[in-house]
mmCIF file of C-alpha atoms and ligand atoms in Angstrom:
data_model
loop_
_atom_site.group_PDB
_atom_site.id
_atom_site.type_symbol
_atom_site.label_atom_id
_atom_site.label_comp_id
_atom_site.label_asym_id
_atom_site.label_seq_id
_atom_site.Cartn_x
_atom_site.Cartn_y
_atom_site.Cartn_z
ATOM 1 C CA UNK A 1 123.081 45.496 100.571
ATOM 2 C CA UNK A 2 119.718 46.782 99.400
ATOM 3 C CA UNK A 3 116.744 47.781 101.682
ATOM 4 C CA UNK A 4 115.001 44.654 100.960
ATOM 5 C CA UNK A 5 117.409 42.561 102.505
ATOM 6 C CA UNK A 6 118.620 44.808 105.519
ATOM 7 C CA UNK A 7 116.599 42.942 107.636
ATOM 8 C CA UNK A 8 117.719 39.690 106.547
ATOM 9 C CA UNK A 9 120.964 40.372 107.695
ATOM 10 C CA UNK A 10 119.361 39.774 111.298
ATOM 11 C CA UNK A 11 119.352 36.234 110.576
ATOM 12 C CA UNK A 12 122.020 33.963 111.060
ATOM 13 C CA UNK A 13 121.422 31.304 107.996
ATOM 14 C CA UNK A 14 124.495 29.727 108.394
ATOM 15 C CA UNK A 15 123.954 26.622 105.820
ATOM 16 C CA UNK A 16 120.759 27.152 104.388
ATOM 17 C CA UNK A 17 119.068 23.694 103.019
ATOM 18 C CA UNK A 18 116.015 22.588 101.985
ATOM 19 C CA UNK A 19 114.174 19.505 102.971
ATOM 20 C CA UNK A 20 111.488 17.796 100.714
ATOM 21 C CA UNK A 21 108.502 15.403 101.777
ATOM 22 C CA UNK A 22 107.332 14.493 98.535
ATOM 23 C CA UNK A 23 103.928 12.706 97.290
ATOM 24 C CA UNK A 24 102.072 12.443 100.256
ATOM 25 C CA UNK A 25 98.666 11.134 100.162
ATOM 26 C CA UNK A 26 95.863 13.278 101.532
ATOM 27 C CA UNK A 27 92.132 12.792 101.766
ATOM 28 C CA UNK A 28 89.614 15.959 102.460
ATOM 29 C CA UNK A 29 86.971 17.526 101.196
ATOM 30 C CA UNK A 30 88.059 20.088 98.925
ATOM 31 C CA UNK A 31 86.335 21.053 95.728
ATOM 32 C CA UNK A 32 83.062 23.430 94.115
ATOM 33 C CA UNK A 33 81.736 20.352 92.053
ATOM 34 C CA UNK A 34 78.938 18.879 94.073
ATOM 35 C CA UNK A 35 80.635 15.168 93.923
ATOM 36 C CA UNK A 36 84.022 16.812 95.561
ATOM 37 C CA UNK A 37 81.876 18.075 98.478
ATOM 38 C CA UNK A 38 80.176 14.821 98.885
ATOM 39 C CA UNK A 39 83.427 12.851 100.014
ATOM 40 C CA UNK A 40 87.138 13.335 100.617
ATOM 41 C CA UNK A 41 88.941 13.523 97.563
ATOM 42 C CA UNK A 42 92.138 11.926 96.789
ATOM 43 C CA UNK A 43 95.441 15.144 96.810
ATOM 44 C CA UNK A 44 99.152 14.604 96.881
ATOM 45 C CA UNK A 45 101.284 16.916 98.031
ATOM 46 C CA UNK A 46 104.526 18.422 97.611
ATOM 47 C CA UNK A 47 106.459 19.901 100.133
ATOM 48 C CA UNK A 48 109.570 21.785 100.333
ATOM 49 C CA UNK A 49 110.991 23.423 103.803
ATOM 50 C CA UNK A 50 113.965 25.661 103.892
ATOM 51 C CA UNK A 51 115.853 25.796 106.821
ATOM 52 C CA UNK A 52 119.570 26.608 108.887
ATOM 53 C CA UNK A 53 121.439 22.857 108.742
ATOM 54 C CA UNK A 54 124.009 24.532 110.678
ATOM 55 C CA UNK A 55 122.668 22.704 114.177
ATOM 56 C CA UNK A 56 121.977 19.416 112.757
ATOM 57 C CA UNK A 57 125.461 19.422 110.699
ATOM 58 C CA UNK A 58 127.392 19.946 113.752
ATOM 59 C CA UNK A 59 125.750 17.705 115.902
ATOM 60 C CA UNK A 60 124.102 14.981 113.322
ATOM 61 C CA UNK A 61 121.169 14.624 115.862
ATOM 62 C CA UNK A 62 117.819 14.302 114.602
ATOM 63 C CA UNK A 63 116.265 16.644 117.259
ATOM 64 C CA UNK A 64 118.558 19.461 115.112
ATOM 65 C CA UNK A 65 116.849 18.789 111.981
ATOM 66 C CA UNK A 66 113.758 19.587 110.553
ATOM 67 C CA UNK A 67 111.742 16.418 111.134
ATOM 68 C CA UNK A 68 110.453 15.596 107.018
ATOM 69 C CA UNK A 69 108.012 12.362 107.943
ATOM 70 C CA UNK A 70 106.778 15.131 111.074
ATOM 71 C CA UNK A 71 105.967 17.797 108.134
ATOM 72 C CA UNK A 72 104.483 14.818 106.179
ATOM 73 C CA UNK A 73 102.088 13.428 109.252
ATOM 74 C CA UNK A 74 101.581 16.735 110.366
ATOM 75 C CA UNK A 75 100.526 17.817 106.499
ATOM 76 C CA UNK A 76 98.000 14.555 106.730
ATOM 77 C CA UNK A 77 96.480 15.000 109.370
ATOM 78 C CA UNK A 78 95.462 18.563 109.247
ATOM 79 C CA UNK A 79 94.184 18.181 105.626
ATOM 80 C CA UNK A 80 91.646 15.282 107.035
ATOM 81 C CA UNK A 81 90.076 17.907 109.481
ATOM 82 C CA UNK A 82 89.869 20.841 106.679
ATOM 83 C CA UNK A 83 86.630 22.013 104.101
ATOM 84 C CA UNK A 84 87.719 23.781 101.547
ATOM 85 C CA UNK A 85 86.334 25.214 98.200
ATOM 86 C CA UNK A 86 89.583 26.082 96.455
ATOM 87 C CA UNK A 87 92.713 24.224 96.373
ATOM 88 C CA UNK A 88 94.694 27.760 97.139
ATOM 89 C CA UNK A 89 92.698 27.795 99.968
ATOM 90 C CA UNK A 90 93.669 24.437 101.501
ATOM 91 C CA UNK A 91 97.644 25.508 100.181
ATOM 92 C CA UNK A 92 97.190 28.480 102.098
ATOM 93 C CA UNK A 93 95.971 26.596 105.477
ATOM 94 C CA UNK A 94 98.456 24.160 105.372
ATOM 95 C CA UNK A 95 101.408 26.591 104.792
ATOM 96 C CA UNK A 96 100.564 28.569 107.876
ATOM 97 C CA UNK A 97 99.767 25.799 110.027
ATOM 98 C CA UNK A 98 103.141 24.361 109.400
ATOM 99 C CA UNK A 99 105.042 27.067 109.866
ATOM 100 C CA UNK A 100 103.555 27.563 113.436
ATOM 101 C CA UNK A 101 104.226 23.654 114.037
ATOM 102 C CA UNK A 102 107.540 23.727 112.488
ATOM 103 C CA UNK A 103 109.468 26.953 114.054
ATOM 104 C CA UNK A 104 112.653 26.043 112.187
ATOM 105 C CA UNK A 105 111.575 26.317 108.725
ATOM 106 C CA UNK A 106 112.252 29.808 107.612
ATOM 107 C CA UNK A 107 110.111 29.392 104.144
ATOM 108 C CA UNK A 108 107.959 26.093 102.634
ATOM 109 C CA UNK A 109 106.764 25.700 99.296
ATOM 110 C CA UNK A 110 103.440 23.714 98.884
ATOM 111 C CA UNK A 111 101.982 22.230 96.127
ATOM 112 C CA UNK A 112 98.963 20.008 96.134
ATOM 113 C CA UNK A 113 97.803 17.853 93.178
ATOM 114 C CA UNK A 114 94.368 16.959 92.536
ATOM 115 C CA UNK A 115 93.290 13.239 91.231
ATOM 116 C CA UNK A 116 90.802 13.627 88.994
ATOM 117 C CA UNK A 117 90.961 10.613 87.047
ATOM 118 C CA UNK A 118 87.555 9.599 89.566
ATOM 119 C CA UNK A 119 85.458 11.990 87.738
ATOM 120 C CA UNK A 120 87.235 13.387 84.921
ATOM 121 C CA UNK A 121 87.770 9.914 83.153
ATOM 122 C CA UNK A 122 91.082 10.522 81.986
ATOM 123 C CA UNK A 123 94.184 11.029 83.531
ATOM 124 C CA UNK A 124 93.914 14.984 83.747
ATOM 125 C CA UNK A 125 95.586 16.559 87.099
ATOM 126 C CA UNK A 126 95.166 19.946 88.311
ATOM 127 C CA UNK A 127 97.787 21.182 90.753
ATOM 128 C CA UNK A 128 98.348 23.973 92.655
ATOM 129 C CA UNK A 129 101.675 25.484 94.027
ATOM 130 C CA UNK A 130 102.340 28.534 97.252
ATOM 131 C CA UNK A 131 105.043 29.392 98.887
ATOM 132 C CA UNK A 132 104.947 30.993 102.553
ATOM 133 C CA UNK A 133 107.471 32.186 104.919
ATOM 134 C CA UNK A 134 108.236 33.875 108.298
ATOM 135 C CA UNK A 135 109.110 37.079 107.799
ATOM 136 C CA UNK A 136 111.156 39.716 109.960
ATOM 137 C CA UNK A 137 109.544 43.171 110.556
ATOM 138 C CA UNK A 138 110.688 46.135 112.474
ATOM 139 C CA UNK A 139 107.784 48.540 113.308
ATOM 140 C CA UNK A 140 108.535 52.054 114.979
ATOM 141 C CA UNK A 141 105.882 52.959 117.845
ATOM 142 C CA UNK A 142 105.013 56.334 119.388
ATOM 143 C CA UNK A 143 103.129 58.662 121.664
ATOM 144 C CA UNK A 144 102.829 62.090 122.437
ATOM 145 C CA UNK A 145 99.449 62.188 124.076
ATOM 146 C CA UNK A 146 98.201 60.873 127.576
ATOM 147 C CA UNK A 147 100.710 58.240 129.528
ATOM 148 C CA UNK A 148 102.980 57.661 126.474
ATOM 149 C CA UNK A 149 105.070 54.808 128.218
ATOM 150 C CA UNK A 150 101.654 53.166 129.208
ATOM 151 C CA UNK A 151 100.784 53.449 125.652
ATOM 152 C CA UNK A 152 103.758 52.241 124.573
ATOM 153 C CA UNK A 153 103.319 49.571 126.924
ATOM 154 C CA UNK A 154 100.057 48.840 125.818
ATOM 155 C CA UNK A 155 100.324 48.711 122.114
ATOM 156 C CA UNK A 156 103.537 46.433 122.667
ATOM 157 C CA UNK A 157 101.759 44.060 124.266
ATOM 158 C CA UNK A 158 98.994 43.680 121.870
ATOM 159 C CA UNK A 159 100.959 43.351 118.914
ATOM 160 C CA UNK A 160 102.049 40.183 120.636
ATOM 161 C CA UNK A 161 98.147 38.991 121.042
ATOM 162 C CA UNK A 162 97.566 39.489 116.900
ATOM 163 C CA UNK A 163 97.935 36.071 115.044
ATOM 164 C CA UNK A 164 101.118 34.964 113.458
ATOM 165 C CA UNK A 165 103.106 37.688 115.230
ATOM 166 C CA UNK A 166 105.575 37.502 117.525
ATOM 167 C CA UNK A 167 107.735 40.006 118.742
ATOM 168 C CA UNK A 168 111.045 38.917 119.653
ATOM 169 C CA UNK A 169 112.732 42.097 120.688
ATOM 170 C CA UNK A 170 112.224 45.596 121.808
ATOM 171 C CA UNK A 171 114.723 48.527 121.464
ATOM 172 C CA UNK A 172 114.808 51.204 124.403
ATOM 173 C CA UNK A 173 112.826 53.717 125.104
ATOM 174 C CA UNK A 174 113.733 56.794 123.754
ATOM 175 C CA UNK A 175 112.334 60.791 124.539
ATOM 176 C CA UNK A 176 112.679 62.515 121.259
ATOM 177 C CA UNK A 177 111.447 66.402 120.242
ATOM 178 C CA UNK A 178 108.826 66.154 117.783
ATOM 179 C CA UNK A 179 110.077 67.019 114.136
ATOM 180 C CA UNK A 180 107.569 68.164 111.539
ATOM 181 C CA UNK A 181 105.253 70.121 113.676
ATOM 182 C CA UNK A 182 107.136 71.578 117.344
ATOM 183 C CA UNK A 183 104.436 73.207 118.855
ATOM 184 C CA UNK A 184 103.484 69.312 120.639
ATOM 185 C CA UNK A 185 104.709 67.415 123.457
ATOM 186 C CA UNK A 186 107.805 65.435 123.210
ATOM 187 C CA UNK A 187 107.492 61.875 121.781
ATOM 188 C CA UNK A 188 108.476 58.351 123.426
ATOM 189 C CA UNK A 189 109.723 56.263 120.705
ATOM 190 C CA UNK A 190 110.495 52.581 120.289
ATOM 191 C CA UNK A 191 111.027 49.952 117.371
ATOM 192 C CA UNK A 192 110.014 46.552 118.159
ATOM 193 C CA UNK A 193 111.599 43.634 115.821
ATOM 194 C CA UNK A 194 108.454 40.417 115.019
ATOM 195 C CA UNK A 195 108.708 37.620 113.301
ATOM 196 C CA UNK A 196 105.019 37.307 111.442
ATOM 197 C CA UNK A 197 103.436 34.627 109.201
ATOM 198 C CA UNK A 198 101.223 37.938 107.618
ATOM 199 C CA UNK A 199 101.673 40.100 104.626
ATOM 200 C CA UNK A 200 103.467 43.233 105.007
ATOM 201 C CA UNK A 201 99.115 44.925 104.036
ATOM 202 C CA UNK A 202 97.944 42.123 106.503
ATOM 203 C CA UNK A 203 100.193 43.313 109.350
ATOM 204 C CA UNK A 204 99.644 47.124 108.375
ATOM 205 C CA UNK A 205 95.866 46.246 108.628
ATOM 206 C CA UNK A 206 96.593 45.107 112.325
ATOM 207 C CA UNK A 207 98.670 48.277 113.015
ATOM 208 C CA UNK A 208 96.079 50.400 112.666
ATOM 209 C CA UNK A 209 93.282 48.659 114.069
ATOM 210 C CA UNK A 210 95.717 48.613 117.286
ATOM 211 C CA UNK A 211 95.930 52.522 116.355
ATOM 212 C CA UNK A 212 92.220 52.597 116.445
ATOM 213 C CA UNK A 213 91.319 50.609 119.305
ATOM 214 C CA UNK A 214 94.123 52.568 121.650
ATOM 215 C CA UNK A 215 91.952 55.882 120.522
ATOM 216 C CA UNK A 216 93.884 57.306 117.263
ATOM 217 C CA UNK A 217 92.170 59.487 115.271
ATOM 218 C CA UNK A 218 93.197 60.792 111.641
ATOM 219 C CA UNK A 219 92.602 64.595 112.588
ATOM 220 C CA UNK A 220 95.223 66.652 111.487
ATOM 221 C CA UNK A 221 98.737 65.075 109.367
ATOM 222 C CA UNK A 222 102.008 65.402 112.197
ATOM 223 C CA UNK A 223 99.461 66.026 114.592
ATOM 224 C CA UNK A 224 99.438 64.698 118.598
ATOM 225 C CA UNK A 225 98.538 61.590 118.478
ATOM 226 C CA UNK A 226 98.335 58.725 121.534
ATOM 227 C CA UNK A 227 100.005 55.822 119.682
ATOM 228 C CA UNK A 228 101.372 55.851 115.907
ATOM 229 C CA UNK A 229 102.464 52.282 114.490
ATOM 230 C CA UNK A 230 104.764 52.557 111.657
ATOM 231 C CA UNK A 231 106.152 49.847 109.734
ATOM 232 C CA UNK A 232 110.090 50.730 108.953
ATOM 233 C CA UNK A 233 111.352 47.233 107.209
ATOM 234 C CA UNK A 234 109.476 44.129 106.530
ATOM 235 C CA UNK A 235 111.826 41.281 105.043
ATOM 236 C CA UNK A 236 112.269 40.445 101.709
ATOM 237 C CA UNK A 237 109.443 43.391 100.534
ATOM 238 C CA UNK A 238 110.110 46.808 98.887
ATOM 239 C CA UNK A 239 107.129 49.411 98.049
ATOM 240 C CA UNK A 240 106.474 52.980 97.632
ATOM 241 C CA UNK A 241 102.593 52.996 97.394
ATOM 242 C CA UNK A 242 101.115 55.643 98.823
ATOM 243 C CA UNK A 243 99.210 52.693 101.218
ATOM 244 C CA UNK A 244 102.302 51.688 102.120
ATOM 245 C CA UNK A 245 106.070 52.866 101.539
ATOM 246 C CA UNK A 246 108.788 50.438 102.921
ATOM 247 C CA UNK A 247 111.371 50.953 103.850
ATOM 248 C CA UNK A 248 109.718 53.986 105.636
ATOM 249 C CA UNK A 249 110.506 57.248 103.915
ATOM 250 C CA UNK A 250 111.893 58.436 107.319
ATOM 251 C CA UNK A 251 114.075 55.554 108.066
ATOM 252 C CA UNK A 252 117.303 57.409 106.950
ATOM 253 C CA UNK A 253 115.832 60.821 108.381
ATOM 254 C CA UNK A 254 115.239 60.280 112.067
ATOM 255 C CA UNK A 255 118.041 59.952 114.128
ATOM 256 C CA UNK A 256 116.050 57.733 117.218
ATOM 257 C CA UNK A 257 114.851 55.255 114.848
ATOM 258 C CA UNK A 258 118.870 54.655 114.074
ATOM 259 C CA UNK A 259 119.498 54.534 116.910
ATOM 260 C CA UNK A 260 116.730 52.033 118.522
ATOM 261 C CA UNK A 261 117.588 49.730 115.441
ATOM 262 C CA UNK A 262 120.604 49.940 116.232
ATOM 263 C CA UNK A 263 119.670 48.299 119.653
ATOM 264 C CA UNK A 264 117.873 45.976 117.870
ATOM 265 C CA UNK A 265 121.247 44.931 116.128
ATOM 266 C CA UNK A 266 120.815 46.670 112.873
ATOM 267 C CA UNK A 267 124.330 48.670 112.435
ATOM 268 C CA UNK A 268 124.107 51.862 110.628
ATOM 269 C CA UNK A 269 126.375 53.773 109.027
ATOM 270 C CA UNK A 270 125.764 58.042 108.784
ATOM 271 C CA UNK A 271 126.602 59.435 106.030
ATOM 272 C CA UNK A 272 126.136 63.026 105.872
ATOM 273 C CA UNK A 273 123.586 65.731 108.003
ATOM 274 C CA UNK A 274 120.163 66.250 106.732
ATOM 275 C CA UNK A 275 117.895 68.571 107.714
ATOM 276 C CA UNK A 276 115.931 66.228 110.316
ATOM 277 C CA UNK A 277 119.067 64.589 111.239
ATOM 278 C CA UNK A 278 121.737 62.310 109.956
ATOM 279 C CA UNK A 279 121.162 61.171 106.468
ATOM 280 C CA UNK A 280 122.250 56.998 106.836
ATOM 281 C CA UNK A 281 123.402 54.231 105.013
ATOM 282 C CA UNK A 282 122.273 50.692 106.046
ATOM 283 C CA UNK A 283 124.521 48.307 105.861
ATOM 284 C CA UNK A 284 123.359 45.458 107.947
ATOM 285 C CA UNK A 285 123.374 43.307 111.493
ATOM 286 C CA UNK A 286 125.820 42.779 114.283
ATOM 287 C CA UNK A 287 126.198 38.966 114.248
ATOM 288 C CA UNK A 288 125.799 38.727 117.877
ATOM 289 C CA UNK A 289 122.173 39.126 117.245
ATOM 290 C CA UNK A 290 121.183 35.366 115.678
ATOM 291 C CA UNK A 291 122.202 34.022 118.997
ATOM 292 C CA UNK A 292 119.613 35.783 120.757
ATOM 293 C CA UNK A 293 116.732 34.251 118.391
ATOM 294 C CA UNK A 294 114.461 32.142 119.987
ATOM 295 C CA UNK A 295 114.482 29.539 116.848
HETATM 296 P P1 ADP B 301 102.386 59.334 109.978
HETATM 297 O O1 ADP B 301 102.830 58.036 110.572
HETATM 298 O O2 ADP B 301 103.227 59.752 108.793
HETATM 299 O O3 ADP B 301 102.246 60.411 110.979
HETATM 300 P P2 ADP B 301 99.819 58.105 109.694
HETATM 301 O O4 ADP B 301 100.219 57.187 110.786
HETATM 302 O O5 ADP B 301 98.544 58.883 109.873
HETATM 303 O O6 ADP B 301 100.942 59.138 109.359
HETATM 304 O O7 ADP B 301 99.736 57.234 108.355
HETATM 305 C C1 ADP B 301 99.203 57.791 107.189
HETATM 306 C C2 ADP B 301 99.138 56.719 106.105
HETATM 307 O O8 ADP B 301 100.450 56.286 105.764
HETATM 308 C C3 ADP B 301 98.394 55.446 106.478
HETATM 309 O O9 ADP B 301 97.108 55.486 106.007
HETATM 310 C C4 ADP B 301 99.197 54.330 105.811
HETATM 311 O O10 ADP B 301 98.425 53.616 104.851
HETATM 312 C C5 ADP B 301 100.317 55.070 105.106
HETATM 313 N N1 ADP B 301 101.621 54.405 105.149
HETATM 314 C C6 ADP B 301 102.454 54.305 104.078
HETATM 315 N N2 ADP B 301 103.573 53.683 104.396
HETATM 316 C C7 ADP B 301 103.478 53.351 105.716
HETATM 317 C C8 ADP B 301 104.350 52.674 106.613
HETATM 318 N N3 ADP B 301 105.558 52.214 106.224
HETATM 319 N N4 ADP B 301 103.933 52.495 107.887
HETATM 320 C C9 ADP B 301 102.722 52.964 108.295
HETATM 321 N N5 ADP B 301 101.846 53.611 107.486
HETATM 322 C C10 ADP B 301 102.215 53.811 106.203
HETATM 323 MG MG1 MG B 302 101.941 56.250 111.193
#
C-alpha cells in the first residue's frame, strides 16, 4: 500500500458504483460575451457520482441509494440562482454544492456543455469537464505554550467552523517530550481525522490562518510555539514541495503520531528504531473503523 492511499484504507467502499444523470437541461447566466450576460443561456450537463452500493444492494431501498433525478433537480435548480463568467466556474459551484447535498457520493464528475448554436450559427459546442471529491485528511495538532489542552481545545473546534471540513474523529491526548530542540516544555499532541471538500493548499491555507489567529508566530524553527497544525496524510495526494510535504516527513519518525493514528484506526507496523523513535511501515486501517463513519 503506498502513502497515497493509506488513508483510503479508512474507508469501507464495499461495492463501489457510479451513478449517472445525464443531459440535463440548465438555464443561467453564464458567459463573458455581452449577449450571454444578457439572459440565461441554454447548458446540459453531465453528471457522474461515485458511491458505496453496498447499503442499497442489501436492502434494494431507494432511501440506500444515491437519489440520480435528486442530483439532477438539485443540479437545476442551483444553476438557475448562479452568475457566472466561466463555465469552470459554474463546474466548480455545482460540484461542491452537491457534494454537501449529497453526503454519500464519495467523488462526482461534472461536465457542462454550452449551446451555442443561438449565437454562433452553427452547431459548435464548447464543454467543460471537473471532477471533485471528499477527501480524508489526518492533521497532527500541538502546544507547548500557555494552556496547551485549551489550545488544543480551541483549535479543534475551529477547524470544525472552516467550510467544507468536518472532523469526524479525534485521537487522545497525548504528553510527549519535545524532540528537535529539549530545552522547551513538554508538548500535548493530537491527530484529528476530517473529511474536507478543499485542496490539500486550500486546507493548509486554513491551518495556518487558525495558527495565526490562536497567536503563532514564525520566530525561531522547533521553537515553543502555542498551537502547530500539521497536515500528516491527505487522501489520494502525494508531495514533497517545500510548501507542503505529504505524507509529513515525520510521520514514520514520531512515535505519538503512531500511536494517535493508530487510535484513529490507522494500524502501523514498526519496523526498526530510529533515532527519534520507531522507524514505521504503514500498512493500513482496522475495518472496525467504516462503521463508525457518519456517511
Ligand atoms: P514545523 O511544523 O516543522 O515546526 P512550521 O509549522 O513552522 O514548522 O511549518 C513550516 C512550513 O512547513 C510551513 O510554511 C508549511 O508551508 C511547510 N509545510 C510543508 N509540509 C507541511 C505539512 N505537511 N504540514 C504543515 N506544514 C507543512
Ligand atoms: Mg507545523
Amino acid at each position: 500500500m503506498g502513502p497515497d492511499d493509506i488513508i483510503s484504507s479508512l474507508r469501507n467502499g464495499a461495492r463501489m458504483g457510479r451513478v449517472f444523470a445525464e443531459h440535463v437541461p440548465l438555464h443561467c447566466i453564464c458567459g463573458v460575451r455581452e449577449e450571454e450576460r444578457r439572459e440565461p443561456l441554454s447548458l446540459f450537463a453531465d453528471i457522474a457520482a461515485n458511491y458505496d452500493m453496498a447499503q442499497c444492494l442489501a436492502g434494494d431501498r431507494i432511501e440506500d441509494a444515491l437519489d440520480y433525478s435528486a442530483l439532477a433537480s438539485q443540479t437545476v435548480t442551483f444553476a438557475e440562482k448562479t452568475q457566472f463568467r466561466l463555465l469552470e466556474k459554474l463546474a466548480d459551484a455545482l460540484c461542491r454544492h452537491l457534494l454537501i447535498s449529497f453526503p454519500r457520493a464519495l467523488s462526482l464528475q461534472i461536465r457542462l456543455q454550452k449551446n451555442t448554436a443561438k449565437w454562433s450559427g452553427g452547431g459548435t459546442s464548447f464543454s467543460c469537464s471537473l471532477t471533485g471529491r471528499r477527501s480524508l485528511a489526518i492533521l497532527g495538532l500541538g502546544s507547548n505554550l500557555g494552556d496547551r489542552g485549551c489550545a488544543i481545545e480551541e483549535a479543534t473546534e475551529r477547524l470544525a467552523t472552516v467550510p467544507h471540513c468536518r472532523p469526524l474523529r479525534r485521537s487522545s491526548l497525548h504528553r510527549t517530550a519535545p524532540l528537535l530542540r529539549t530545552d522547551q516544555p513538554e508538548f500535548f499532541n493530537e491527530a484529528l481525522l476530517l473529511e474536507t471538500l478543499l485542496s490539500p493548499m486550500e486546507l493548509l491555507a486554513e491551518m495556518q490562518s487558525i495558527e495565526r489567529a490562536m497567536g503563532r508566530l514564525r520566530i525561531e524553527r522547533y521553537g515553543p510555539r502555542p498551537i502547530d497544525i500539521d497536515l500528516l496524510l491527505f487522501e489520494g495526494f502525494v508531495s514533497s514541495s517545500a510548501a507542503l510535504t505529504v505524507p509529513h516527513p515525520g510521520l514514520r519518525l514520531r512515535r505519538f503520531w503512531i500511536e494517535e493514528l493508530a487510535d484513529l484506526g490507522l494500524s502501523i507496523v514498526p519496523q526498526s528504531d530510529s533515532v527519534l523513535g520507531q522507524r514505521c511501515e504503514l500498512v493500513g486501517a482496522h475495518r472496525d473503523f467504516a462503521g463508525r463513519r457518519s456517511n
